[in-house]
């Protein structure tokens, strides 16, 4: 052998590149950033690439243990990287560990029905002019448990959101909101336990004199002021929500025992405006029915949440629900595609964008799947990712995700068992399976 | 500074509020398995085990009171062995109050290297024993037969007495025996009840054997001829070996030549739709030469596609353990079943055939019989259904006025009483109550 120069070695120190180390030691090198493990609580979801061992998670458990400030989670990533399957395995495996929890899924694409049927959940297929109806003002068993003022506030919130969406406004002026408030108060006082949208329409069409008195106005002035509201509610009843939310609830659900519910909105997919309205109405109905019930944990999942988040009124409504739901043991999961796509649907910097981003940035649990390079900068700035984490998102493979649970991070190789594919696959239509 | 992170265990089993970790420990003799129980929680600091036991596989199963399936055991053995502080103690028991509490259920998540995520029920299903004998709360599993030196082989078995895993062991048996031989079950039972020195048994095991051992041995003893009423017998095939058609002796008859005949009632008649289900007194008369006492499971009428009334057990469903098939659907190449749980308060669920184990089938002589029974029960046709009878099957398609039953396609003919073809001719006698049983002969 010939002599080898050592000069080359001398120039290179034996070192690892910055931010690369054995996973066993990362948690020591980056205390507070890389957790050794999150412990064993909740459903197994996959392998913990940084901490080693399995990765387990449950939203209620994480909140109970103080890992997160609020029981809310967003799951986002580019299409075909497995976010829907990850959400479904989380739900499927959690059912065995939390058998008393009630889970509701708002499913705009009809991809959760098979899982719901396997779990014995009710599957409501809402369609325009259909025979399954939900009354967004229906408060179910909560009617007996919650204070009158709280129930009225909830109904007013739902009605205001629906009218705002229907009239393409972000918010209702105080005058219109007050009319809705006093109208719903009158309807409830008249002995209607769960007023409906048609009830509200009738009252607005022929407002009683007492309503003008309650609003400190004259009947003539009220007739002018209530006109936009009447038109909006009439449109809802006769067109947008016909056969969906235009009578009393037709679903006989045992709220005390029912394990879960899928609200399949896929029949409305081609009617985007109706879909948004029904999303808000169904979310309001679910929240109302669960209102005040403290004896069961609740989990509401909104799939394809970008459809909701592109509308300020729904976003604000969801934000209110998240804030209120915590005291009733309600947790929430939003599933959406890449956040930059969301941003492209609203005017960057507008109130809608700010509220949508606010909802996401205040979410305690954020799960990121693969993101395209153009999305990375926004994530870095808005969602508090480190530069390494943001860069990493580009190279995540399908079913790999970066979990940010409060202050802890984990990179998870998600695992879907062979027999779970029948329940989790979202490609039935493409594959014919 | 943090200590070196604990290596991931070869096997991890998640139970309610805790988890088991199974390791492999170095030992000069048989392999030792270490089982440690830890409380669950989101804590990241080291957590102390609340229980720890180290023993060979079968002793460990006896101690913990739950099965370590073969694939799980092999995963433990394949992992690097750890050093344990002390040799395993003599037989001891996981505290009885904790045996139920920390025992994995079918839904318990399990992690194994190479296998990813599974459930305990799924692993049990994939590692089914060669044979199971059951009688009420007593059960024997023949786990495996392993060739040994000379003319011997070893049988691995488990015994449950009063629904508790009482014994698990290996015992040498004759090489002539296979898993289907009833004699193998008898030898295993004898070993478990009387073959082990009392000093090797814990107080719990001794107590269980004392309470139930005699009952068990009596229930599997070979009956003397002529077989008494109630004896379970199997029909003998052309090859002289027992078939899986089982019947129950209802009477003994001696003919003028002194030959013995038996009146028997088919065990398959218990399943829904069978023409003798409502005629417990009806019987067949068979020669003693065609029958042999059996410990095998009763004829179950299980077909590749189950139909209305079939009984199933789910592999790892979180609410439904056992239930009844209400509807059958064809999806891709796997049937799906709508199942009503035995707990009628539970909703029906729809599960793939790969998520259930059949317990027993149904026996509908024709599609018309099946549709009539379903209609009476308020089970109406739904699009996508498949209806299966003994003679044929039909699908339910969409029609202008609703679901429509398609044309029936024939299946190979089978015996209208036994559910499958048996080589000997036979006929059904009417019941003693005088009720006529109309059965079309094969």
Short mmCIF file of C-alpha atoms in Angstrom, two decimals, chain A residues 24 28 37-42 44 52-54 56 61 65 67 92-93 95-97 114 117-120 257 259 408 415 417 419-420 422-423 433, chain B residues 1-2 5-6 8 12 14 19 40-44 107 111 116-119 122 316-318 331-332 336 345-352 354-355:
data_model
loop_
_atom_site.label_atom_id
_atom_site.label_comp_id
_atom_site.label_asym_id
_atom_site.label_seq_id
_atom_site.Cartn_x
_atom_site.Cartn_y
_atom_site.Cartn_z
CA UNK A 24 -31.16 8.88 21.69
CA UNK A 28 -30.36 15.86 25.94
CA UNK A 37 -41.09 10.42 24.90
CA UNK A 38 -44.52 11.83 25.57
CA UNK A 39 -45.18 8.89 27.82
CA UNK A 40 -47.86 6.27 27.33
CA UNK A 41 -51.30 7.84 27.39
CA UNK A 42 -53.92 7.49 24.72
CA UNK A 44 -50.81 4.20 19.88
CA UNK A 52 -37.77 6.13 20.40
CA UNK A 53 -40.53 3.69 21.24
CA UNK A 54 -44.18 4.23 20.43
CA UNK A 56 -49.31 7.65 22.02
CA UNK A 61 -55.67 13.12 28.28
CA UNK A 65 -52.22 16.21 32.19
CA UNK A 67 -49.50 19.26 28.33
CA UNK A 92 -60.70 4.09 15.76
CA UNK A 93 -58.07 3.13 18.30
CA UNK A 95 -62.74 4.12 20.98
CA UNK A 96 -61.43 1.12 22.86
CA UNK A 97 -59.62 3.31 25.39
CA UNK A 114 -67.50 3.08 6.70
CA UNK A 117 -70.72 1.84 10.51
CA UNK A 118 -67.96 -0.36 11.90
CA UNK A 119 -68.09 1.47 15.21
CA UNK A 120 -71.87 1.33 15.44
CA UNK A 257 -75.39 6.61 25.34
CA UNK A 259 -71.02 6.49 21.00
CA UNK A 408 -43.08 19.28 22.92
CA UNK A 415 -48.70 3.01 11.38
CA UNK A 417 -52.50 -1.92 10.35
CA UNK A 419 -57.03 -4.62 8.54
CA UNK A 420 -57.55 -0.91 9.25
CA UNK A 422 -60.78 -0.99 4.87
CA UNK A 423 -61.90 1.64 7.36
CA UNK A 433 -62.56 -1.26 -3.40
CA UNK B 1 -27.50 14.71 32.60
CA UNK B 2 -30.03 12.21 31.51
CA UNK B 5 -32.70 6.06 27.31
CA UNK B 6 -34.22 2.69 28.06
CA UNK B 8 -37.72 -0.09 23.47
CA UNK B 12 -45.54 -3.82 24.52
CA UNK B 14 -51.42 -1.66 26.52
CA UNK B 19 -48.87 -1.41 30.05
CA UNK B 40 -49.58 4.84 31.92
CA UNK B 41 -49.25 8.60 31.89
CA UNK B 42 -47.68 11.40 29.94
CA UNK B 43 -44.66 11.57 32.23
CA UNK B 44 -41.34 11.40 30.45
CA UNK B 107 -58.91 -4.71 22.09
CA UNK B 111 -46.60 -3.37 19.57
CA UNK B 116 -46.17 -2.75 13.81
CA UNK B 117 -49.50 -2.12 15.46
CA UNK B 118 -51.82 -4.97 16.33
CA UNK B 119 -54.36 -5.79 18.96
CA UNK B 122 -55.83 -9.94 16.40
CA UNK B 316 -61.09 -6.94 18.50
CA UNK B 317 -64.18 -4.74 18.36
CA UNK B 318 -64.45 -2.40 21.32
CA UNK B 331 -67.79 -5.45 -1.08
CA UNK B 332 -64.80 -6.11 -3.32
CA UNK B 336 -69.11 -7.52 5.08
CA UNK B 345 -78.78 -1.94 23.60
CA UNK B 346 -75.76 -1.65 21.34
CA UNK B 347 -76.13 -0.41 17.77
CA UNK B 348 -75.59 -2.76 14.86
CA UNK B 349 -72.12 -2.61 13.35
CA UNK B 350 -70.84 -3.45 9.89
CA UNK B 351 -67.62 -5.42 9.89
CA UNK B 352 -65.49 -7.11 7.29
CA UNK B 354 -61.58 -10.43 8.34
CA UNK B 355 -62.73 -8.73 11.55
#
